[in-house]
Short mmCIF file of C-alpha atoms in Angstrom, two decimals:
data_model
loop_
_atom_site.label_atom_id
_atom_site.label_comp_id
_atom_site.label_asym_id
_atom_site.label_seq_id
_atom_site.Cartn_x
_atom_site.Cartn_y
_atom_site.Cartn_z
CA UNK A 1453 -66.01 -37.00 -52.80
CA UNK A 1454 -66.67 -35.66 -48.87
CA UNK A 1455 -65.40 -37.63 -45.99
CA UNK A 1456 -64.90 -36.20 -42.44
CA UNK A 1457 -62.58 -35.80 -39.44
CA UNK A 1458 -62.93 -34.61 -35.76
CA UNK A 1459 -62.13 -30.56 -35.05
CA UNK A 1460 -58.90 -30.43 -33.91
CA UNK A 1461 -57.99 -27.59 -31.75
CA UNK A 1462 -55.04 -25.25 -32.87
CA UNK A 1463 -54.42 -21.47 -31.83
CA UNK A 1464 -56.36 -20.36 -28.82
CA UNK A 1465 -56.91 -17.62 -26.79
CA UNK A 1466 -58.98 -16.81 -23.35
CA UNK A 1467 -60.96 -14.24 -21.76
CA UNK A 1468 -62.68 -14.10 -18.76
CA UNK A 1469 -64.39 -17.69 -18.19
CA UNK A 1470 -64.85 -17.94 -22.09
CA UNK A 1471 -62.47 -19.78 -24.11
CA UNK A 1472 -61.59 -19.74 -28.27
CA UNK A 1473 -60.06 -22.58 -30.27
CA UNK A 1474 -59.48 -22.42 -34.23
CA UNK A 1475 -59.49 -25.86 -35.99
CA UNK A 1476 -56.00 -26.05 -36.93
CA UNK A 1477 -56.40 -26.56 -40.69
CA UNK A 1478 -60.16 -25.50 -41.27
CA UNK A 1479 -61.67 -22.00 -40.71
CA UNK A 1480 -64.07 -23.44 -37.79
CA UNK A 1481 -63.94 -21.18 -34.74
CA UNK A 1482 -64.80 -23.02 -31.18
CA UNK A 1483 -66.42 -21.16 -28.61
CA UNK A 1484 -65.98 -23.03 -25.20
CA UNK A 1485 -68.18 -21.05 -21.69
CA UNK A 1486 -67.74 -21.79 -17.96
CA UNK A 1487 -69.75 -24.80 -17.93
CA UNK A 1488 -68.07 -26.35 -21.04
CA UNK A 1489 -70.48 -26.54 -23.95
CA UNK A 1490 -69.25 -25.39 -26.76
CA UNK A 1491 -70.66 -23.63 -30.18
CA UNK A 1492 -69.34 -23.89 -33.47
CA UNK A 1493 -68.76 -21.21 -35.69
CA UNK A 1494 -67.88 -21.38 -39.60
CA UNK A 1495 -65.56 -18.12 -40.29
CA UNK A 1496 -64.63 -16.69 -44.40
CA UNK A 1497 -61.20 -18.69 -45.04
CA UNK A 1498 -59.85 -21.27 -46.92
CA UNK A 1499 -58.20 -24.53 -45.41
CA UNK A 1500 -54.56 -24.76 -44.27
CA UNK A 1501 -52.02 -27.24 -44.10
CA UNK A 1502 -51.90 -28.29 -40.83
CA UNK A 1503 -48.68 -30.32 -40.18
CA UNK A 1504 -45.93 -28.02 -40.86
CA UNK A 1505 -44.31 -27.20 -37.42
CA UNK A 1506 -44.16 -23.66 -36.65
CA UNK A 1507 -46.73 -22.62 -39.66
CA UNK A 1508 -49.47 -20.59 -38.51
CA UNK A 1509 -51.69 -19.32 -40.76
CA UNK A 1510 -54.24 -17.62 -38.69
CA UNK A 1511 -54.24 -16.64 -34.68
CA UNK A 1512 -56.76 -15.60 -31.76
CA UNK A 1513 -57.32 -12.68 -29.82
CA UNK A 1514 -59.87 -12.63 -26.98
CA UNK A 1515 -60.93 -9.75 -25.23
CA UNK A 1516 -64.45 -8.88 -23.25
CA UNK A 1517 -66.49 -8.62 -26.96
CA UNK A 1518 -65.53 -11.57 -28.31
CA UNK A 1519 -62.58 -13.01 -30.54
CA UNK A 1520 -60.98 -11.44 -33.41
CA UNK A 1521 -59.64 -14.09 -35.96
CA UNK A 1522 -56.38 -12.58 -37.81
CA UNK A 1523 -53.83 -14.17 -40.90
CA UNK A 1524 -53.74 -15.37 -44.06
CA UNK A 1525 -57.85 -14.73 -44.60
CA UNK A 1526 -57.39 -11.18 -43.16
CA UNK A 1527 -59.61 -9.70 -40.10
CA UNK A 1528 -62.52 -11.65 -38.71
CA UNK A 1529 -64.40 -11.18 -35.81
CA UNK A 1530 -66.92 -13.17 -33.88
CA UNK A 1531 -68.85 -12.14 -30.59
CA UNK A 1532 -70.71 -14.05 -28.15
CA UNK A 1533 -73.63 -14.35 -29.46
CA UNK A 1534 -72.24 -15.80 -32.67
CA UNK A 1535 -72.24 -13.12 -35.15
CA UNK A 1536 -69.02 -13.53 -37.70
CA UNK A 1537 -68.07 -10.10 -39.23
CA UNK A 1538 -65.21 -9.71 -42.06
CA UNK A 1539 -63.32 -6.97 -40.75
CA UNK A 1540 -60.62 -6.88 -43.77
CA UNK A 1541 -60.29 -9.43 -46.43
CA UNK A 1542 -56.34 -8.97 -47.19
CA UNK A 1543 -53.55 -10.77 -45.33
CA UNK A 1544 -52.37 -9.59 -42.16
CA UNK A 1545 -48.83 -10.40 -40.79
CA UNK A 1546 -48.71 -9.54 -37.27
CA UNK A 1547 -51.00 -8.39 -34.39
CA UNK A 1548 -51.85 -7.96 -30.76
CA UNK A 1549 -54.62 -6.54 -28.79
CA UNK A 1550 -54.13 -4.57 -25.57
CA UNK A 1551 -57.74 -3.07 -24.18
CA UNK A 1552 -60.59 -3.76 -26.51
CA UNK A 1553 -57.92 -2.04 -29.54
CA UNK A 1554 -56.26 -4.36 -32.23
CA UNK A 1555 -52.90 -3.38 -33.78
CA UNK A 1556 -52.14 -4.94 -37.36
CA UNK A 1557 -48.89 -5.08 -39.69
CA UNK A 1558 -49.09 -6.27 -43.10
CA UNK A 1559 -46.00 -7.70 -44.85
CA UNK A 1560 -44.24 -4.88 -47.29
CA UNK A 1561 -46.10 -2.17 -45.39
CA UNK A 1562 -43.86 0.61 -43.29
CA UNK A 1563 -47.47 1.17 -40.70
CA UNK A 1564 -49.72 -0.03 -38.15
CA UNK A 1565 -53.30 0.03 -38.29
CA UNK A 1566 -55.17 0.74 -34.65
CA UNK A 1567 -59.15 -0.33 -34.66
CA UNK A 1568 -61.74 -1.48 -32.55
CA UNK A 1569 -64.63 -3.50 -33.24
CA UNK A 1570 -66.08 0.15 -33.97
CA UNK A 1571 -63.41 0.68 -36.76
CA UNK A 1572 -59.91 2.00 -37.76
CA UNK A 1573 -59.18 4.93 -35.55
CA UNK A 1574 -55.43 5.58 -36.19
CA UNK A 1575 -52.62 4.63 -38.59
CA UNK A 1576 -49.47 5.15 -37.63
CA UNK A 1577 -46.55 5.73 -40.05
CA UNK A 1578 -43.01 3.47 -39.37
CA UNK A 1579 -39.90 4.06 -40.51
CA UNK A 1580 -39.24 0.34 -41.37
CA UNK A 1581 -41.26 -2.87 -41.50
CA UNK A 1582 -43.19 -4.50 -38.90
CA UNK A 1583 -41.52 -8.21 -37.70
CA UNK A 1584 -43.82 -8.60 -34.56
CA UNK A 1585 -46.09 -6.24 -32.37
CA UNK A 1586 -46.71 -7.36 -28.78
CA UNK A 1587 -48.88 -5.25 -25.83
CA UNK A 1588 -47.13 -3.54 -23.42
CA UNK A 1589 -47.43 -1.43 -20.79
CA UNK A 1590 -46.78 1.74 -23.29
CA UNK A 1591 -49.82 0.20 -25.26
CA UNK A 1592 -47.66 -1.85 -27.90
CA UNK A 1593 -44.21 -3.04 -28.32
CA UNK A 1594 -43.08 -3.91 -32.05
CA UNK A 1595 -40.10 -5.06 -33.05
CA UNK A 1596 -38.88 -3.60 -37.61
CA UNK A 1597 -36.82 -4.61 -40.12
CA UNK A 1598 -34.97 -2.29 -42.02
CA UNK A 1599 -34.99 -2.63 -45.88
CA UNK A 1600 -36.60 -5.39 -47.43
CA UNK A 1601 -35.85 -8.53 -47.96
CA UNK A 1602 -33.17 -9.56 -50.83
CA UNK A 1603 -30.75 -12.20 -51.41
CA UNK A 1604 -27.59 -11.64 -50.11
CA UNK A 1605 -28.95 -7.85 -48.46
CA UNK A 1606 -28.67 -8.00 -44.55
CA UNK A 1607 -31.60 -6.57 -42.53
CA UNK A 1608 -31.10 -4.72 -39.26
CA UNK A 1609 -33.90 -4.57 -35.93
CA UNK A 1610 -34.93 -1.31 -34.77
CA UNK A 1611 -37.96 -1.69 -32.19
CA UNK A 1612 -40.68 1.23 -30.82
CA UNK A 1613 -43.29 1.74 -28.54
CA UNK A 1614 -46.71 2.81 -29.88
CA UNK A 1615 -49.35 3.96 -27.25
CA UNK A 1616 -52.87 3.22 -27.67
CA UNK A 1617 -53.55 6.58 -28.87
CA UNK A 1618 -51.51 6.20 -31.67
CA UNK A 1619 -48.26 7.95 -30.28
CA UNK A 1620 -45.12 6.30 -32.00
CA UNK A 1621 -42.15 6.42 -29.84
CA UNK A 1622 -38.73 5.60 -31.68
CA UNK A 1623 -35.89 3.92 -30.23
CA UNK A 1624 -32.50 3.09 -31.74
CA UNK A 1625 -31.78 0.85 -34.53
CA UNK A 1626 -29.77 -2.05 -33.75
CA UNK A 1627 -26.18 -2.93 -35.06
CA UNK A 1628 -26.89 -5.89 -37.92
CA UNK A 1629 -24.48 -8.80 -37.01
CA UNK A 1630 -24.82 -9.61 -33.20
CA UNK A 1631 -28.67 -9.48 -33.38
CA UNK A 1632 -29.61 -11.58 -36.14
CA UNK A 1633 -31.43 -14.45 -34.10
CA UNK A 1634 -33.68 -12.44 -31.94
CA UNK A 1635 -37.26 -11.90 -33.88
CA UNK A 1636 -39.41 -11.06 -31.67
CA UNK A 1637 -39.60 -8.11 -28.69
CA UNK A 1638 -41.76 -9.04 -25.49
CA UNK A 1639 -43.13 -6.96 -22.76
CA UNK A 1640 -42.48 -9.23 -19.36
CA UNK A 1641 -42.30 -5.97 -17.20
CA UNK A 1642 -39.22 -4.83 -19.25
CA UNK A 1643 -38.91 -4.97 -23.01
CA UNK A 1644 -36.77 -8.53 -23.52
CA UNK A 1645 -35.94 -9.72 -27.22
CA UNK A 1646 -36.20 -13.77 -27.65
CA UNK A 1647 -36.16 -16.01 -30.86
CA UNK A 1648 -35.33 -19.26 -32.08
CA UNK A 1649 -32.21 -18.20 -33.77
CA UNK A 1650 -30.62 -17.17 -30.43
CA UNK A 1651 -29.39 -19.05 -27.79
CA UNK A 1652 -29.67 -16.17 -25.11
CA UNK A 1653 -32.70 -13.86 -24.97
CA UNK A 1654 -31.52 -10.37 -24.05
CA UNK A 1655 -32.58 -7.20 -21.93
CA UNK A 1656 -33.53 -4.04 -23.96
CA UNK A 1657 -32.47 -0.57 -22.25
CA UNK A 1658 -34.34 2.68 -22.49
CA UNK A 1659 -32.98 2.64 -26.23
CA UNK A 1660 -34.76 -0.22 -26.74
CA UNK A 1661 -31.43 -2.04 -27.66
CA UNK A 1662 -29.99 -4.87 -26.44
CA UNK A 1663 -28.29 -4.18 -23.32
CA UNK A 1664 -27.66 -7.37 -21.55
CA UNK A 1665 -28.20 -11.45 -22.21
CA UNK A 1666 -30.66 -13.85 -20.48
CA UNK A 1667 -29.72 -17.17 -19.72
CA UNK A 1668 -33.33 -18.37 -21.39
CA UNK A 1669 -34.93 -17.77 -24.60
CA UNK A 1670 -37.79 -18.57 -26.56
CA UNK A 1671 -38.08 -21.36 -29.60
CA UNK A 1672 -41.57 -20.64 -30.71
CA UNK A 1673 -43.11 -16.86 -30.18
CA UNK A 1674 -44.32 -16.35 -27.03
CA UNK A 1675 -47.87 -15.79 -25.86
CA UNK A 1676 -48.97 -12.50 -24.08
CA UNK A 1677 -51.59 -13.88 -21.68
CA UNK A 1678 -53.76 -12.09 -18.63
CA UNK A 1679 -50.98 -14.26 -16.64
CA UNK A 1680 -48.20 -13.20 -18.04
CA UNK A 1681 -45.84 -13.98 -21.10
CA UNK A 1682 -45.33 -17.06 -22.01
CA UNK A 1683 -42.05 -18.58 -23.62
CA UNK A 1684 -41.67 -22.14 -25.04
CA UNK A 1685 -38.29 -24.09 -25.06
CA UNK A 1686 -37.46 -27.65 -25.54
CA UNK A 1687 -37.24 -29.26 -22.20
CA UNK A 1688 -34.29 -31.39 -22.09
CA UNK A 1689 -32.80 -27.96 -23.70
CA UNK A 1690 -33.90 -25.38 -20.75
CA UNK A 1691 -33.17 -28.08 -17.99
CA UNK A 1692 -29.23 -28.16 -19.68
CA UNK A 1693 -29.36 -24.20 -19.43
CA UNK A 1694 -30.50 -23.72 -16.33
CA UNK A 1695 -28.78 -27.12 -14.68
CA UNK A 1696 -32.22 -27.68 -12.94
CA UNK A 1697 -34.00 -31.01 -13.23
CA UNK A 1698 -36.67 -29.44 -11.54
CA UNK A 1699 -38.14 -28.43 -14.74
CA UNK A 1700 -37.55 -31.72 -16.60
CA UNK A 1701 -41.59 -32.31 -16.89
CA UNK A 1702 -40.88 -35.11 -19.22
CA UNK A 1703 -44.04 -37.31 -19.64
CA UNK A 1704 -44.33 -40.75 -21.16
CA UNK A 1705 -45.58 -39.76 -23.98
CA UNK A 1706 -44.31 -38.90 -27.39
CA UNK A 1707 -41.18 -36.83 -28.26
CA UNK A 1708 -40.28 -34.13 -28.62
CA UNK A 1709 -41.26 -32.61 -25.24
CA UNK A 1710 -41.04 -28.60 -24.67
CA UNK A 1711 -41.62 -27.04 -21.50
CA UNK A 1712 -43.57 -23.23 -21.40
CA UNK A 1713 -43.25 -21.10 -18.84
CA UNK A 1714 -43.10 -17.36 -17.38
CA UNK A 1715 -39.99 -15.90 -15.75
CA UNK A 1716 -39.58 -14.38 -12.47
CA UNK A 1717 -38.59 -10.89 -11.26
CA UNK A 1718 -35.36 -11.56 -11.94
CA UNK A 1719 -35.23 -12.85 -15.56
CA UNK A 1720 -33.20 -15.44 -14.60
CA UNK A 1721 -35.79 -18.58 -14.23
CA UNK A 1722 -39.48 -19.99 -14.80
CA UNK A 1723 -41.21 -18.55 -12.19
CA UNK A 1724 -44.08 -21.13 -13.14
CA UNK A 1725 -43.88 -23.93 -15.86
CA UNK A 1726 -45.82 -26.43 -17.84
CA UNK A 1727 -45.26 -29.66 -19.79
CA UNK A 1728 -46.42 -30.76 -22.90
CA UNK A 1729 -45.18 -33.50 -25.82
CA UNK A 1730 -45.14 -32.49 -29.72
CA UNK A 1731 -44.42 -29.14 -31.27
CA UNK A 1732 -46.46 -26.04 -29.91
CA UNK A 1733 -49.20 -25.10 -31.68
CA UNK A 1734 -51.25 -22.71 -29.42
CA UNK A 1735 -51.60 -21.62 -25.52
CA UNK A 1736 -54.33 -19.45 -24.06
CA UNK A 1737 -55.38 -18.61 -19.96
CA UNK A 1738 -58.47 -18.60 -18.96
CA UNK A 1739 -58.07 -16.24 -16.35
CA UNK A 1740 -61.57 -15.96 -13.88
CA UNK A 1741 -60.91 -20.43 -14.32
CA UNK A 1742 -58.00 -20.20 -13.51
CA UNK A 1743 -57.01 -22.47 -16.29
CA UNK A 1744 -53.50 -22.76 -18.79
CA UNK A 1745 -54.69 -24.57 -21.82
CA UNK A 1746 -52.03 -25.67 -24.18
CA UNK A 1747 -52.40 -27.03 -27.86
CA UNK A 1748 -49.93 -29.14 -29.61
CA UNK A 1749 -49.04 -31.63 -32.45
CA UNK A 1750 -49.62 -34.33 -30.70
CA UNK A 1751 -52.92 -33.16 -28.72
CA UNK A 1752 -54.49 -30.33 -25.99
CA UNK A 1753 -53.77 -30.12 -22.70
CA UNK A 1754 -54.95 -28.32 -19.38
CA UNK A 1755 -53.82 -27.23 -16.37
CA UNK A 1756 -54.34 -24.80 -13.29
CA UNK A 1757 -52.27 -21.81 -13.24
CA UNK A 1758 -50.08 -21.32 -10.08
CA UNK A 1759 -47.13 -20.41 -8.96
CA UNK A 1760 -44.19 -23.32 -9.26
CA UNK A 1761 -45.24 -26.52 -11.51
CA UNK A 1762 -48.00 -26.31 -13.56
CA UNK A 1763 -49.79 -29.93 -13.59
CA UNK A 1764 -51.11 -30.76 -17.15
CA UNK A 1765 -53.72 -33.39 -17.99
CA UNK A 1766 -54.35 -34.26 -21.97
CA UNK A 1767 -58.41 -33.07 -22.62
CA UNK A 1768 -60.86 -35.38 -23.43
CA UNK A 1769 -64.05 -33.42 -25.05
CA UNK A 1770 -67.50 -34.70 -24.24
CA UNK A 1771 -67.99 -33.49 -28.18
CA UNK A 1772 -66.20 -31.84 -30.72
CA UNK A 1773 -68.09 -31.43 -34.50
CA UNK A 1774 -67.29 -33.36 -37.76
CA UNK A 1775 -65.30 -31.11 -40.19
CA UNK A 1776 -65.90 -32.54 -43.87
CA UNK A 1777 -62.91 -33.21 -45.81
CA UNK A 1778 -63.38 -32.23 -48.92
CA UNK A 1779 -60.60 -32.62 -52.07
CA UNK A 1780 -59.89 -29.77 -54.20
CA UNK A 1781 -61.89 -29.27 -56.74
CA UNK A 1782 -59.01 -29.33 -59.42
CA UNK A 1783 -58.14 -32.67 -58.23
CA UNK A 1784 -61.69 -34.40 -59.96
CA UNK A 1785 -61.93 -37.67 -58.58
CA UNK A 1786 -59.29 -38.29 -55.66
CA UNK A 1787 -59.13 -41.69 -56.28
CA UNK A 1788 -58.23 -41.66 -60.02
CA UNK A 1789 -55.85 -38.41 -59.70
CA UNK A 1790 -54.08 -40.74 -57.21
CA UNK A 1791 -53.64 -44.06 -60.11
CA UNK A 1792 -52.36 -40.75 -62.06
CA UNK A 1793 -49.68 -39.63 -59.83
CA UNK A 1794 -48.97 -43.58 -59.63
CA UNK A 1795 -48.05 -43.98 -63.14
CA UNK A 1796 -46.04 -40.16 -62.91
CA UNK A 1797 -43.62 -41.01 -59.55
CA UNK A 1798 -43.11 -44.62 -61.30
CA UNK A 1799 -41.66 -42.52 -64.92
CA UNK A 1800 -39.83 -40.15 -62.74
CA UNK A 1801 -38.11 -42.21 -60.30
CA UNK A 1802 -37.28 -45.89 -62.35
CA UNK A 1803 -33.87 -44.89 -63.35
CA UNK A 1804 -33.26 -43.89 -59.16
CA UNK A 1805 -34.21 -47.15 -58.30
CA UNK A 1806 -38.01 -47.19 -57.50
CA UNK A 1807 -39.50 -50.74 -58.53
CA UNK A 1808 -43.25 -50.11 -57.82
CA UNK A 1809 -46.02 -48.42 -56.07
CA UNK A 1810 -48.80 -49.91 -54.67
CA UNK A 1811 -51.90 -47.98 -54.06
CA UNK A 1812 -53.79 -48.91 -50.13
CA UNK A 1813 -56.97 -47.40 -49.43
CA UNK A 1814 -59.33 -44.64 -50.71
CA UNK A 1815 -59.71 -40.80 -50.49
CA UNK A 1816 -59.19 -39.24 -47.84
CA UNK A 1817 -56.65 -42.08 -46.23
CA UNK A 1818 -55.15 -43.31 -48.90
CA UNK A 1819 -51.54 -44.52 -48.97
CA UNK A 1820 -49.18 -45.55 -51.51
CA UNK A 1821 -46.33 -48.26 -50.50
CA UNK A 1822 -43.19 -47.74 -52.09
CA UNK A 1823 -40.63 -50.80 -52.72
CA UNK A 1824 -37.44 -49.80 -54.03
CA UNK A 1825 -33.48 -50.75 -53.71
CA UNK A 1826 -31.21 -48.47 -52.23
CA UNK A 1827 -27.00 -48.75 -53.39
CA UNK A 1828 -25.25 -50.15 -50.37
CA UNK A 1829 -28.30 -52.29 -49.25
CA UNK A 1830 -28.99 -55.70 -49.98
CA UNK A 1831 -32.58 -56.84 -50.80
CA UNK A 1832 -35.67 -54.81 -51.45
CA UNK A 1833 -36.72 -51.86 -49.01
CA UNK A 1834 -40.05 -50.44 -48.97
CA UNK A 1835 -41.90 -47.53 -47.22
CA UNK A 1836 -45.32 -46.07 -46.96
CA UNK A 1837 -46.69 -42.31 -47.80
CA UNK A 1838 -49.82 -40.87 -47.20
CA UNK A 1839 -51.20 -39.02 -49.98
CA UNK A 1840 -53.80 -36.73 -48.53
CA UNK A 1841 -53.47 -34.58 -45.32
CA UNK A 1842 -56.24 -34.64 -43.09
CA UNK A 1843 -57.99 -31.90 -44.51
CA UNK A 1844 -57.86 -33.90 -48.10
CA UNK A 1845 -55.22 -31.93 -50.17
CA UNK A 1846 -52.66 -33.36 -51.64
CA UNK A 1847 -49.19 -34.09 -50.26
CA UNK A 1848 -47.36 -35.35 -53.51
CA UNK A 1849 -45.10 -32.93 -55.13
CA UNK A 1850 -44.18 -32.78 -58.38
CA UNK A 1851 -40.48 -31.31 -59.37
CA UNK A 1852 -37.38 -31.55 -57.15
CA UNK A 1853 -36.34 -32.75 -55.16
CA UNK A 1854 -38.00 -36.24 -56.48
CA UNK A 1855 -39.41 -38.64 -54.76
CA UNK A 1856 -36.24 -41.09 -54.63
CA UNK A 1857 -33.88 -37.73 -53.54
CA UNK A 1858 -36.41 -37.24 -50.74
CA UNK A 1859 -36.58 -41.07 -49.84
CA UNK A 1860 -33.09 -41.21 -49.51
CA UNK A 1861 -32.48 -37.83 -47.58
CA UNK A 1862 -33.80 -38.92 -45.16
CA UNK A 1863 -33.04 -42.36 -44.73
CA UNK A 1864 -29.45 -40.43 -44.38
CA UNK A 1865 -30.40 -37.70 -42.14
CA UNK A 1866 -32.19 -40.59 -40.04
CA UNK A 1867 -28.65 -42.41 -39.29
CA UNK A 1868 -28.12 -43.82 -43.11
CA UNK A 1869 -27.30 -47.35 -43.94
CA UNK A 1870 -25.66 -47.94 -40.91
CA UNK A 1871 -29.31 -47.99 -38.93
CA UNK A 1872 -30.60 -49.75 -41.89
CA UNK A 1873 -28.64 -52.96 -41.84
CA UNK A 1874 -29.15 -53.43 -38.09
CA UNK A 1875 -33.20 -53.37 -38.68
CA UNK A 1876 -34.79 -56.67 -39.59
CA UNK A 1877 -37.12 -57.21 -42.65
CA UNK A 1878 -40.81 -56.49 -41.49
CA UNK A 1879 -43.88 -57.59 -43.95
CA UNK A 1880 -43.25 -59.05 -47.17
CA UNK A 1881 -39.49 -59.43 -46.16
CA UNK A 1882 -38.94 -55.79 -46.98
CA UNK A 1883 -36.75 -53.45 -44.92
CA UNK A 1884 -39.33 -50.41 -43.89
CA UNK A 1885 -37.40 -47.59 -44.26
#
């Protein structure tokens, strides 16, 4: 059973006047010119979930001969005339490009691969893991992790320069505790180490250790642009840090709201800044436009790049293609896999107190409303759950936690009963939960 959804735009990445956008669940490459028509390219790959925040799969790099396509599917490249090459087929973990030359990682792997569309010219030996890889002004910037990865084993950060010839300069490995929360190692004039975990970015000396904190820091991995890096943080967040409302570029529009910007000379604040609601998915400049496009969660944006504020408009397409939406193939028929998982939720989660699931709709929008009692609340409460993301796989899970532990998670981790009994009953007299 094939239905079909709009191309939604997910990581991109600029070049010139040309810019690239990647379908954030499908393997469909947009190719968007000067005067804004568009072609659509089909690229090897499989489909993605799409809704996981933070998650993804595959990236964009632009340069003067086209786009490379790098993740989960491996190395893909397309030019501008259309022509999709597989480069490698295995999964790639991390990558930048810095003049026309493409350095990879791969997870479990102590070296770094250097190639141009031409082919792999160098491989450079590490002595530790690659976490990220960033250009630089030495050629690239990546940032290790010593050991690998198990339970209970801490891992320490030891970061290098590699030159576009393939040199490998070392610098010192990093003391384990104080470091944990910086993951990533940026090139904004000086090396600066940023991450999610970490409240305070901080300054890396000729040692390439940290030397001294920044007052700002980065929630998502930054983007190494022709105008700079660019860092993301919430906004209500950086405007506490900074105690600057000047950067509070709130909009109306849906939470959460982040704010992305590049720092000045001094390290110390945005020296321009943009706006945009929902989680970050993808920004790219188009540098001989002039533009800052910016995709999210909640939708793309675009701006012109400047100094100070950075105005951002939501984009409205004059066309974007139909992606089919397809179910797995292991699935059969959608509609009768869902009356399946009906009847399997219902057996699992009676005894937890689930009283009955209604099935609404057909593949690929189908819903199922739950009605169930929850101890401490009086009366019947009921809530809805899709069943297929948008690219038609499933979202049920089978196993723990169940269904009812996950229903009433987060009814706790929402505000719990309390929030409850102050809601009134909505259709049917239920309380949506």
């Amino acid at each position: 059973m094939t239905s079909s959804r709009v191309f939604r735009p997910g990581p991109l990445a600029g070049h010139g006047t040309d810019l690239w956008l990647l379908d954030v669940g499908k393997p469909v490459l947009l190719h968007r010119t000067r005067d804004g028509s568009t072609a659509t390219h089909v690229i090897p790959g499989g489909s993605y979930g799409s809704d996981i925040v933070g998650h993804t799969p595959r990236w964009l790099h632009a340069d003067g001969l086209g786009c490379w396509i790098v993740g989960a599917d491996g190395i893909v490249h397309c030019d501008h005339t259309g022509i999709v090459t597989t480069v490698q087929a295995t999964r790639i973990s991390g990558s930048a490009l810095m003049n026309g030359e493409l350095a990879t990682s791969v997870t479990g792997v102590d070296e770094l691969t250097l190639r141009t569309v031409g082919g792999v010219f160098a491989t450079v030996g590490l002595p530790a893991e690659v976490r990220t890889i960033y250009p630089s002004s030495h050629g690239f910037v990546i940032l290790m992790r010593t050991g690998r990865y198990e339970p209970g084993v801490q891992r320490g950060s030891w970061c290098a320069h590699v030159g576009l010839d393939g040199t490998l300069a070392l610098g010192t490995a990093w003391e384990i505790r104080p470091w944990r929360g910086l993951d990533t190692v940026v090139d904004v004039g000086t090396q600066i180490a940023v991450g999610k975990g970490a409240s305070f970015g901080q300054v890396l000396d000729t040692e390439l250790t940290p030397a001294f904190s920044l007052p700002l820091t980065s929630e998502f991995p930054p983007w190494a642009t022709a105008a700079g890096v660019w860092m993301v943080m919430r906004s209500s967040r950086l405007v506490h840090r900074l105690g600057d409302s000047a950067f509070a570029t709130q909009s109306d529009m849906a939470q959460p709201h982040f704010t992305y910007f590049c720092l000045d000379r001094g390290l110390t604040r945005p020296e321009r800044w943009a706006g945009a609601p929902g989680f970050p998915i993808g920004l790219a400049v188009v540098p001989e436009l002039g533009e800052l496009w910016i995709s999210t969660m909640t939708g793309t944006f675009v701006g012109a790049t400047g100094s100070g504020p950075v105005s951002m408009e939501e984009v409205e397409f004059d066309s974007l293609p139909n992606l089919p939406v397809t179910a797995p193939l292991e699935l059969g028929d959608p509609d009768e896999w869902t009356e399946r998982q009906r009847i399997r939720l219902l057996a699992e989660n009676k005894a937890a107190g689930l009283l009955d699931i209604e099935i609404d709709g057909w593949f690929p929008t189908t819903t199922l409303i739950l009605t169930f009692r929850i101890r401490g609340m009086n009366g019947v409460c009921a809530r809805s759950v899709s069943v297929f993301d948008r690219d038609g796989r499933p979202r049920l899970w089978p196993g723990a936690p169940t269904l009812m532990e996950w229903i009433n998670l987060d009814i706790m981790e929402a505000g719990g009963l309390e929030r409850l009994r102050k809601k009134e009953p909505g259709r049917f007299g239920y309380m949506w939960t």
